[in-house]
Coordinates of C-alpha atoms and ligand atoms in Angstrom, one line a residue:
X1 CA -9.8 -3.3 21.0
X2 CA -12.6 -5.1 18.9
X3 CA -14.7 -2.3 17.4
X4 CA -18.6 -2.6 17.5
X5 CA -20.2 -3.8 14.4
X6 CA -20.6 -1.1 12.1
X7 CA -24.9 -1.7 12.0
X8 CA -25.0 2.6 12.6
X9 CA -22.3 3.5 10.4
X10 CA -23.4 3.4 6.8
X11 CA -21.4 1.2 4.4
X12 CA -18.5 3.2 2.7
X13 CA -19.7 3.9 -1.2
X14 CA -16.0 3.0 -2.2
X15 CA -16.8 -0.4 -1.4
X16 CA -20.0 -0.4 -2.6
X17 CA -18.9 1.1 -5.9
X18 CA -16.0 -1.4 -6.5
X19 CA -18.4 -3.8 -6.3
X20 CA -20.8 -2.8 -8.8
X21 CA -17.8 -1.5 -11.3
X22 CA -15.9 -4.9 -10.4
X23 CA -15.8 -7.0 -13.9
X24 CA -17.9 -4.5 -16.1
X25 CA -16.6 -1.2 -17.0
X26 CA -13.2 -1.1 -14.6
X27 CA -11.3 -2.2 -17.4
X28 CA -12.5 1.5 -19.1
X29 CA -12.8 3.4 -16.2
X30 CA -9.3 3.2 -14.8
X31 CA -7.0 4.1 -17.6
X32 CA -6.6 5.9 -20.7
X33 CA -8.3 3.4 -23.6
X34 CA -5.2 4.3 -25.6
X35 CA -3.2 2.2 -22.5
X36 CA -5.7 -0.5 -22.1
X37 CA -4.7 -4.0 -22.4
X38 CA -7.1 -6.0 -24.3
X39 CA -8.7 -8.9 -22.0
X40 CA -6.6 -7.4 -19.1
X41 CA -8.3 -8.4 -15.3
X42 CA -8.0 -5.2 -12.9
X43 CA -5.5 -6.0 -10.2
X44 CA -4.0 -2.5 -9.8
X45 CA -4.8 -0.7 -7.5
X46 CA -3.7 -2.8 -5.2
X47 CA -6.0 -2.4 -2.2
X48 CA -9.8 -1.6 -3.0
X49 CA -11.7 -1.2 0.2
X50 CA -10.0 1.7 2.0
X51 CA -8.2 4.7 -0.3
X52 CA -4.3 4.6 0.2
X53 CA -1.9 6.4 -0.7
X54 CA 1.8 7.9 -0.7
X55 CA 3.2 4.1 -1.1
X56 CA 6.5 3.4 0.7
X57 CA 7.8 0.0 0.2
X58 CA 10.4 -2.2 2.2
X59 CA 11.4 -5.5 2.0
X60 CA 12.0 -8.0 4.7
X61 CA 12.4 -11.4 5.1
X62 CA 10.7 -13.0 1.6
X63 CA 8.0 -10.0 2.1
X64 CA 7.1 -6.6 0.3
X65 CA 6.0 -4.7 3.0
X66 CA 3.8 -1.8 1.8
X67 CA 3.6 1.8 4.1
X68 CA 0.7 4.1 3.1
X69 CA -1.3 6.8 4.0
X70 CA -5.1 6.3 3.6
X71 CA -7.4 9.0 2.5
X72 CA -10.7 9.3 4.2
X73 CA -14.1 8.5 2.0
X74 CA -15.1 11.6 0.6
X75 CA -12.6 14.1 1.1
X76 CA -12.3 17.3 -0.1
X77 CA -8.5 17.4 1.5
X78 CA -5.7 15.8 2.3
X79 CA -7.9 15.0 5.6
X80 CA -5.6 12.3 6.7
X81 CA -5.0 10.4 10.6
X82 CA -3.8 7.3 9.8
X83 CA -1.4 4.9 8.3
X84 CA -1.8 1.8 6.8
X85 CA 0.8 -1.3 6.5
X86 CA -0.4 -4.0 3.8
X87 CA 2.5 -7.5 2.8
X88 CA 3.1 -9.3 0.1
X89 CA 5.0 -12.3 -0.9
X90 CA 3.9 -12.3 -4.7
X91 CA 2.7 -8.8 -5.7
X92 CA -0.4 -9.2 -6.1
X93 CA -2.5 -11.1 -3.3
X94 CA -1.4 -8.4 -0.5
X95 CA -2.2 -8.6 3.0
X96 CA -3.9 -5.6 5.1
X97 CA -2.0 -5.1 8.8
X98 CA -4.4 -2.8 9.4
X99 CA -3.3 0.6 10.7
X100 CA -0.9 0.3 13.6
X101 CA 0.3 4.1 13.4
X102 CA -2.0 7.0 13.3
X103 CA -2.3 10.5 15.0
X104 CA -2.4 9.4 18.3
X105 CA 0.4 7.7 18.0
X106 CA 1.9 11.0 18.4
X107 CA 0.7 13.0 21.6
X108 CA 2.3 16.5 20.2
X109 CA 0.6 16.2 16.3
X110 CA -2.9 17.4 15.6
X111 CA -3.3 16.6 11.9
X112 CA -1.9 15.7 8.5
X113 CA -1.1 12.0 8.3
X114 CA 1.1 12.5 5.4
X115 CA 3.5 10.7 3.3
X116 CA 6.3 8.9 5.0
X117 CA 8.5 5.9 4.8
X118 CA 9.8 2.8 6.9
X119 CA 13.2 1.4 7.3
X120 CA 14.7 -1.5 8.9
X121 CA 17.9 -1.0 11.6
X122 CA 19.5 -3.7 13.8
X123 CA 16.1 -5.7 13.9
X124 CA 13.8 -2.4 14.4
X125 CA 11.8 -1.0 12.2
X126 CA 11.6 3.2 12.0
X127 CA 8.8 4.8 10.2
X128 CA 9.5 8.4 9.3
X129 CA 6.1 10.9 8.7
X130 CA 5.6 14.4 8.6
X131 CA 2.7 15.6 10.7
X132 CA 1.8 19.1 12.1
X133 CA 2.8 20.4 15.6
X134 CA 0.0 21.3 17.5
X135 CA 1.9 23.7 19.4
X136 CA 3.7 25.2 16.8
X137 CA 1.6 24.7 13.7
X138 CA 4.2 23.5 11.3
X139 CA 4.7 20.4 10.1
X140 CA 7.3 18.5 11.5
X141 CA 9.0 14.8 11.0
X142 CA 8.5 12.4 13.8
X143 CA 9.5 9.3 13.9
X144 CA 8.2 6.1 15.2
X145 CA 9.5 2.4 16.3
X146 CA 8.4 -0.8 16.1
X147 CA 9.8 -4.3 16.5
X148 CA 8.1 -5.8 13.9
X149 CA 7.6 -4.5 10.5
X150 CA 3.6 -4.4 11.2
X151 CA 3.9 -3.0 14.6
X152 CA 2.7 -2.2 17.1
X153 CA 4.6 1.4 16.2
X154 CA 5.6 4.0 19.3
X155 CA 6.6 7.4 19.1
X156 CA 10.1 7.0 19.6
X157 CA 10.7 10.6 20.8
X158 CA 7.7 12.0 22.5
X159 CA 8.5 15.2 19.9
X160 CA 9.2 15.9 16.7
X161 CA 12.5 14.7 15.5
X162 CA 12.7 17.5 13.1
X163 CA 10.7 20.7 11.8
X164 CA 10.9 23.4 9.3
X165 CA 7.6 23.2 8.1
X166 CA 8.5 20.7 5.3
X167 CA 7.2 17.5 5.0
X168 CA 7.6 13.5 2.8
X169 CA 10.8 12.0 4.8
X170 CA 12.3 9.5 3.0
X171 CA 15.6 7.5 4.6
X172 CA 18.0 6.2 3.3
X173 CA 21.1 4.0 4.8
X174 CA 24.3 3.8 3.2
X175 CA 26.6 0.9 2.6
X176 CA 29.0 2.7 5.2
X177 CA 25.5 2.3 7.6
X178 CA 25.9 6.5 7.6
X179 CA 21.7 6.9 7.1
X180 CA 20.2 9.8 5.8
X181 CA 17.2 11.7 5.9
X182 CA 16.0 13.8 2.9
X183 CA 12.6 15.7 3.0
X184 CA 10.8 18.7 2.0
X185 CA 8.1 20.8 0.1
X186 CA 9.5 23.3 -1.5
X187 CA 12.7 22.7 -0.5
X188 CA 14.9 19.9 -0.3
X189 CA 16.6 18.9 2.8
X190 CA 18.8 16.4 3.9
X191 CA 20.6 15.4 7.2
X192 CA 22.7 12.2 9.0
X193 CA 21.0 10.5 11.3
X194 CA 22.8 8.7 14.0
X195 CA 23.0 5.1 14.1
X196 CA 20.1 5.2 16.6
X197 CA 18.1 7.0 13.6
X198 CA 16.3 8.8 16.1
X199 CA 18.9 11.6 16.7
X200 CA 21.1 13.1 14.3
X201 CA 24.2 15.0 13.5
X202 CA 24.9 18.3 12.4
X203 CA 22.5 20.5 11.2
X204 CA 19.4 20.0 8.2
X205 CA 21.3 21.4 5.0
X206 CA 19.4 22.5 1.9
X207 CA 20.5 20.3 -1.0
X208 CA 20.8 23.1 -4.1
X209 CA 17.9 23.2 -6.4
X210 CA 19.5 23.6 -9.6
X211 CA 18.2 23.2 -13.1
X212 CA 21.4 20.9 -13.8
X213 CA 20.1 18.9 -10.9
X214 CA 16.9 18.5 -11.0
X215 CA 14.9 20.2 -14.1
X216 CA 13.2 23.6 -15.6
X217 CA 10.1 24.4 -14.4
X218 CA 8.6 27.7 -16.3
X219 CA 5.9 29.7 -15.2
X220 CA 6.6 29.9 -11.6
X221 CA 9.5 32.2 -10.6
X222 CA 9.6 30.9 -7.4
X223 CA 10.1 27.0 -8.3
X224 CA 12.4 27.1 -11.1
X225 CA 13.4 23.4 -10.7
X226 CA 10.7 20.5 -11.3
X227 CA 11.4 19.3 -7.8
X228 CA 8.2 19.8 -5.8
X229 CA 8.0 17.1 -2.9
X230 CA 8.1 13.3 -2.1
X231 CA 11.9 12.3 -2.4
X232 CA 12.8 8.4 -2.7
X233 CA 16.3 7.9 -2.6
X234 CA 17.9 4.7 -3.1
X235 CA 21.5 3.5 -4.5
X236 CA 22.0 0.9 -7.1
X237 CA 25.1 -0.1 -8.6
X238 CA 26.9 2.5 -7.1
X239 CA 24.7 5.5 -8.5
X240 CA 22.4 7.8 -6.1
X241 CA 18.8 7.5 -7.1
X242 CA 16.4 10.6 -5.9
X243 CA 12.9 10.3 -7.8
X244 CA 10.6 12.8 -6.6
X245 CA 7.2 14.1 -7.6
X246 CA 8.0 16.8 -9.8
X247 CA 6.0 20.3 -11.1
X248 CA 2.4 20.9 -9.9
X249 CA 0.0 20.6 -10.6
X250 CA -0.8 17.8 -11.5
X251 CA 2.5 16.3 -10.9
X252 CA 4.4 13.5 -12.6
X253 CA 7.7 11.5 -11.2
X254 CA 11.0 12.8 -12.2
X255 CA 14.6 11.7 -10.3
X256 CA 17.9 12.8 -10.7
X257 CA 21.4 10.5 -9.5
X258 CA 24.6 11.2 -8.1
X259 CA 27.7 10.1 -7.5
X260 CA 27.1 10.1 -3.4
X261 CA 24.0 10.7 -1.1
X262 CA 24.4 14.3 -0.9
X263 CA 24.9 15.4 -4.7
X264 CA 25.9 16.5 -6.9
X265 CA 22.5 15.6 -8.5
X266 CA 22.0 15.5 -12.1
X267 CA 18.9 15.4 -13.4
X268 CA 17.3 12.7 -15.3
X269 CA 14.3 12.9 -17.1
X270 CA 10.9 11.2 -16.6
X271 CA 10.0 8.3 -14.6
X272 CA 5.9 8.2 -14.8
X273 CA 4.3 11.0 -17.1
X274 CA 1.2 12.3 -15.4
X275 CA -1.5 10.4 -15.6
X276 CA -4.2 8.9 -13.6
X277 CA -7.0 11.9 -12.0
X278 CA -5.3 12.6 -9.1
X279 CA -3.3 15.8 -9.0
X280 CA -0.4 14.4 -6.8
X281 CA 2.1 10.9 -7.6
X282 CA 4.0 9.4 -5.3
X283 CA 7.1 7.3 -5.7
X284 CA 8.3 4.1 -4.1
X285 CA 10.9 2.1 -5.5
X286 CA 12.4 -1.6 -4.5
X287 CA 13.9 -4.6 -5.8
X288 CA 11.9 -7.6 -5.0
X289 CA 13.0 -11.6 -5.7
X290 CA 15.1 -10.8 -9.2
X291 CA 12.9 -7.8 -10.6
X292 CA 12.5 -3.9 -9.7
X293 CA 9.0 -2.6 -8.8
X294 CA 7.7 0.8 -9.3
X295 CA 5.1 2.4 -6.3
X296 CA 2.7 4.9 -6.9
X297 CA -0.7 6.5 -6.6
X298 CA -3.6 7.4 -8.7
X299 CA -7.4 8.5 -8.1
X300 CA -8.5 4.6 -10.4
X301 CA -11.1 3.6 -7.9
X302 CA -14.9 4.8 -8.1
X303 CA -15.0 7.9 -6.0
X304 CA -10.9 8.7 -6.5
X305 CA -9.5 12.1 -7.3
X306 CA -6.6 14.3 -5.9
X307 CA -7.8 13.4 -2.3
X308 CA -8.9 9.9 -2.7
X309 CA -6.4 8.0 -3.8
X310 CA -4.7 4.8 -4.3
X311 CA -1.7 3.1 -4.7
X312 CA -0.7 0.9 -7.5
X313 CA 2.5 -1.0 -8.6
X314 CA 4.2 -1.7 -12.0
X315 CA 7.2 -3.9 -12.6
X316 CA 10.1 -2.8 -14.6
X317 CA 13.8 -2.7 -15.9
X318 CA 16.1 -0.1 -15.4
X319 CA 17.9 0.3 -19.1
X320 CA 21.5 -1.4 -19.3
X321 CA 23.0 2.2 -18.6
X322 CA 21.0 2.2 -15.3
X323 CA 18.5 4.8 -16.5
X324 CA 15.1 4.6 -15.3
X325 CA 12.7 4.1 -18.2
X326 CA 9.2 6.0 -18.5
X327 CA 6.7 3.4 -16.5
X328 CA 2.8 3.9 -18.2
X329 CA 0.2 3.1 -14.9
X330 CA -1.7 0.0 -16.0
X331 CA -4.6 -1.5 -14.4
X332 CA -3.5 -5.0 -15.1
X333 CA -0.6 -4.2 -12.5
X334 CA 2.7 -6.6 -11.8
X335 CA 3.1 -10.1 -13.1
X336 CA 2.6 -12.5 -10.1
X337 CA 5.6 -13.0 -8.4
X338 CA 5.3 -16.8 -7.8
X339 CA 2.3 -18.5 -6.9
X340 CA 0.0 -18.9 -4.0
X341 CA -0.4 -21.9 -1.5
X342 CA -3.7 -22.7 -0.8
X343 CA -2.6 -25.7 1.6
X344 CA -1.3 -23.5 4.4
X345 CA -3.4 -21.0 6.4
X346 CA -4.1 -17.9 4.5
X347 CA -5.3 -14.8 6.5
X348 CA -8.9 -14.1 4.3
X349 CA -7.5 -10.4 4.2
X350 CA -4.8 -11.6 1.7
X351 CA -6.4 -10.3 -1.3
X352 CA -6.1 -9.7 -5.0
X353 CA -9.1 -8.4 -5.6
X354 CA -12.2 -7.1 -3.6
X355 CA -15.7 -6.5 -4.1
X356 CA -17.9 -4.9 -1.3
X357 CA -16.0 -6.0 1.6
X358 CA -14.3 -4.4 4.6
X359 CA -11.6 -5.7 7.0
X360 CA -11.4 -4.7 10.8
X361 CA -9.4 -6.0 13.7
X362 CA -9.9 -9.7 14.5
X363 CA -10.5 -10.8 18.5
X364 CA -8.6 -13.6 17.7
X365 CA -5.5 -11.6 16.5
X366 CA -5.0 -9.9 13.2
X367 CA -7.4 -8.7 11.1
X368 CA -10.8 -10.5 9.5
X369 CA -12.4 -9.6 6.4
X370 CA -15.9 -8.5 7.4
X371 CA -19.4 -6.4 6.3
X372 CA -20.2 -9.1 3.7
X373 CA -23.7 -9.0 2.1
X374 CA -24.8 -11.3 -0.6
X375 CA -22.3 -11.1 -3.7
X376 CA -19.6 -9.5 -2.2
X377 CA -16.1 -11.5 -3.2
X378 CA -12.6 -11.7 -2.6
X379 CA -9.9 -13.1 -6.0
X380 CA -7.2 -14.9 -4.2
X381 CA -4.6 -14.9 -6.9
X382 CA -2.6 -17.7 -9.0
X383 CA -3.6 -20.3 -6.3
X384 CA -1.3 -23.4 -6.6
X385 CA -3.7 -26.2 -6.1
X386 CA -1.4 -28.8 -8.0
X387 CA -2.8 -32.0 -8.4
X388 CA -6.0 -31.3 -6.4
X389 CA -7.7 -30.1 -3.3
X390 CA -10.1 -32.5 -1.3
X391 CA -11.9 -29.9 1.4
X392 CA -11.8 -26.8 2.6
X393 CA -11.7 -24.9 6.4
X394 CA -12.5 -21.0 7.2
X395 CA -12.3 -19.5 10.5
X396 CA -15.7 -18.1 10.0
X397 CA -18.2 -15.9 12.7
X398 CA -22.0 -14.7 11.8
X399 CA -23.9 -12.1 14.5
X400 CA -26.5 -12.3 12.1
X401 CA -27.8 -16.4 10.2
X402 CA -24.8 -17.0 8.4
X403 CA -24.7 -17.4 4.4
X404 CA -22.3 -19.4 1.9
X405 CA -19.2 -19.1 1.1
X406 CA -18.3 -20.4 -2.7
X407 CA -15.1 -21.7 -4.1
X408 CA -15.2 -20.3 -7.3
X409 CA -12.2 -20.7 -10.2
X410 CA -11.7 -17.9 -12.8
X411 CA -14.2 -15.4 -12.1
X412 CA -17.0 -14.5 -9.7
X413 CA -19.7 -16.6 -11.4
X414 CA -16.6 -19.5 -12.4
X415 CA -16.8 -23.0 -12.0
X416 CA -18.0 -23.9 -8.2
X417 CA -15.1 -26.5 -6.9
X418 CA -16.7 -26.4 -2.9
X419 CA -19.6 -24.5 -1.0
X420 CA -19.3 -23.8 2.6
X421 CA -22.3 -23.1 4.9
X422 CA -21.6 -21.1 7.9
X423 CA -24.6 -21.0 10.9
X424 CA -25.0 -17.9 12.8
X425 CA -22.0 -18.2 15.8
X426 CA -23.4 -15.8 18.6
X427 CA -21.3 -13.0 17.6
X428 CA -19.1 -11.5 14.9
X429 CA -16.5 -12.1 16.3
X430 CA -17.3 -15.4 17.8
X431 CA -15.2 -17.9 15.7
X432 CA -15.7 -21.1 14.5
X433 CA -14.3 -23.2 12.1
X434 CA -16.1 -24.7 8.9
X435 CA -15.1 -27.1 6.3
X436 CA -16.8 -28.7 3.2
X437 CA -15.9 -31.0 0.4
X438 CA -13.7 -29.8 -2.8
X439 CA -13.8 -31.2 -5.7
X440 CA -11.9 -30.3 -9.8
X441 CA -9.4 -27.6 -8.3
X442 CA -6.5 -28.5 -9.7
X443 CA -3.6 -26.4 -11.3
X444 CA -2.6 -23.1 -10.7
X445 CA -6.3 -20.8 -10.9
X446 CA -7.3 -17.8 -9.4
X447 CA -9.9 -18.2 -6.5
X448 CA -12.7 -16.4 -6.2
X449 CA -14.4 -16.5 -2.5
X450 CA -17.9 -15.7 -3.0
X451 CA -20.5 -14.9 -0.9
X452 CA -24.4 -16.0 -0.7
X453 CA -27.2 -15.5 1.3
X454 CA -29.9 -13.4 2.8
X455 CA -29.8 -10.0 3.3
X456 CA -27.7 -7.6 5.2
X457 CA -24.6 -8.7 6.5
X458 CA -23.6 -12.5 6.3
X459 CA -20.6 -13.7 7.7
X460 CA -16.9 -12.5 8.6
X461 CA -14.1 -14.8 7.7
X462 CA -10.6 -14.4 9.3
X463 CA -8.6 -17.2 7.6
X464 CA -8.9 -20.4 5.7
X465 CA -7.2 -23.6 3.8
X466 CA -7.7 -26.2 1.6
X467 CA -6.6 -30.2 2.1
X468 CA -5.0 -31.7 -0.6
X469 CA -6.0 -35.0 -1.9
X470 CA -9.5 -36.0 -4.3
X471 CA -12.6 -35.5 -3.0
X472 CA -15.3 -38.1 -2.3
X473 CA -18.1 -35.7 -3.1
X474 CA -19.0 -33.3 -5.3
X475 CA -20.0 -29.7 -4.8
X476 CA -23.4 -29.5 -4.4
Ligands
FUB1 O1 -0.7 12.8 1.1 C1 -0.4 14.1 1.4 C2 0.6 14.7 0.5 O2 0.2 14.6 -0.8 C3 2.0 14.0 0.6 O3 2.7 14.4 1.7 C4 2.5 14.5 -0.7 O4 3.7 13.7 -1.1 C5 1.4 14.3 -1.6 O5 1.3 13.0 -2.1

């Protein structure tokens, strides 16, 4: 279902305040000045127009796909009741899916879309969250199944798949294809999940919270370990990985390994001191074309705090013994993981960067980038334009006159290489397609989609491309 433009709903001030921050002061506001990088562009977080958080990566098929919660604007809670799945091919232009599991997916929860985790089986894709029972009260893992990593997700069960009133399932599967799922707040639970990895086998058993395994926590008899909540478990090299968010509060990321899935866990030290005002982290790790990536969350954007958050990535090496070394957040974020190509269609919601705009559901399938007003801009990153583009198309739709849309390299106010009117359509989500002349974008440059015009809301763009060859005229 298309949702009604938003003309009664006021603008979200997240947006609104990553516009005006966007190129000024983020480089100050995010992190700790003794942690700044000097001319560093923000790219972390990674998405700016909603608030995400408890990150849960997967990759499939040449794509990071990113699971996350999302945070409401504004909240004083973790008032969550949704989900969010965003891609990537390159680590930094990421695309938003939209939310294609929420509350409702689930006819027996009643709140608390909290932090989960997808995994791939047999060409399915199972994404594991704790919610609360309505009946009972306590939350509970349910579990639901998709065909495609970005959905549409069912509720597998029609009930909860497990509950003790702990929550953060992570899953792991084995080489052996025995799966496992670990949760839990303030324990730590784990049990083996059928091959179907919606039923499972034996019964949830409490994986010993020892001080060998998994820290000293002083000051609070009842939590003598650091372990606190948000397992990630993953194997490399033959070693057990379980980094959790560890102490509260405010938390910082810990793990422990072992020499199998179940223990016996030693523990290991710091992965990500705490930093970054919010009171909560997060972990999410994968290995992605050659190099390892380190999720996370963080309250950088204008407006964040412990309950409006956002996740954020880092690249990084384990040491040569396997040891996880202490990852600093940055708002620079990971190097670029290739390049972009500007000469097949890219959805506009692929994004790097950006300033005061919104996505929604597009009629035509996907989503569209829409709620534009006059400055707002997107930063497509590390665009391979090679030897040179000659014009550019956009799937574009106006309700109100239209506006421009600028090519800009390098910044928001860069070098114009192409301007593209777009008339009012009928409708915003009545699509046409524009195109205009390009001219001196060559190389490999970050884009910057800018747009112009009157007041209110301009345009809505759902995809676009450039031609390659030289053009014949000149921006005007
Ligand atoms: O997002 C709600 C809760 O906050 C998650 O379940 C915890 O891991 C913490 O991040």
């Amino acid at each position: 279902m298309i949702p009604a433009r938003r003309s009664s709903v006021p603008r979200t001030g997240l947006t609104r305040a990553v516009a005006w921050i966007t190129g000024l002061v983020l480089a100050f506001a995010l992190v700790p000045a003794a942690v700044q990088p000097s001319a560093a562009r923000a790219d972390n977080p990674i998405v700016q127009h909603v608030y995400t958080a408890d990150p849960a990566p997967l990759v499939h098929d040449g794509r990071v796909y990113l699971y996350t919660g999302h945070d409401e604007d504004g909240s004083t809670y973790f008032t969550m009741k949704d989900w969010r799945v965003w891609s990537s091919a390159d680590m930094v232009n990421w695309t938003d899916h939209g939310s294609p599991l929420s509350l409702a997916t689930f006819s027996w929860a009643s709140a608390d879309a909290w932090a989960g985790q997808a995994v791939q089986r047999g060409g399915r894709f199972y994404w594991y969250v704790p919610v609360k029972n309505r009946a009972t009260g306590r939350m509970a893992i349910g579990v639901a199944v998709a065909d495609s990593p970005t959905g549409p997700f069912r509720d597998a069960l029609g009930r909860p798949l497990v509950e003790n009133g702990e929550i953060d399932p992570s899953v792991f599967i084995d080489d052996n294809g025995q799966a496992y799922l670990y949760w839990g707040n303030p324990n730590l639970w784990y049990v083996k999940l059928n091959a179907d990895m919606t039923s499972y086998s034996g019964s949830p058993t409490r994986i010993p919270l020892t001080t060998a395994g998994f820290g000293t926590r002083t000051g609070d008899p009842n939590r003598p370990t650091l372990y606190e909540e948000g397992p990630w478990v993953y194997k490399r090299n033959g070693l057990y990985y379980l980094v959790f968010a560890a102490k509260c509060c405010s938390e910082f990321i810990a793990y422990s390994t072992a020499p199998g899935p179940t223990g016996p866990w030693t523990y290991r030290g710091t992965v990500m001191p705490t930093q970054g005002s919010s009171f909560t982290n997060h972990p999410g790790i994968v290995d992605f074309k050659g190099n390892s990536y380190f999720f996370y969350h963080n309250g950088a954007l204008p407006g964040g705090g412990g309950y409006t958050r956002s996740v954020a990535v880092e690249r990084f090496s384990y040491n040569a013994d396997g040891t996880i070394p202490t990852i600093t957040m940055t708002n620079t974020g990971a190097p670029q993981a290739g390049t972009l190509n500007p000469y097949v269609r890219q959805e506009a919601e692929t994004i790097a960067w950006g300033s005061g705009i919104e996505t929604e559901p597009a009629a035509e399938g996907g989503m569209n980038v829409g709620w534009i007003e006059n400055g707002d801009h997107l930063k497509v990153k590390g665009v391979a334009f090679g030897s040179g583009a000659s014009s550019f198309a956009a799937r574009v739709a106006s309700g109100s006159s239209g506006g421009t849309v600028e090519l800009r390299l390098g910044s928001p106010n860069g070098t114009v290489v192409g301007r593209c009117g777009v008339p009012g359509t009928g409708g915003w989500q009545t699509w046409t397609t524009v195109n205009c002349p390009v001219s001196g974008a060559t190389g490999t440059q970050d884009l910057y989609l800018r747009f112009t015009g009157g007041s209110g809301y301009l345009l809505n763009i759902n995809w676009w491309q450039f031609t390659a060859g030289t053009a014949l005229t000149a921006p005007r």
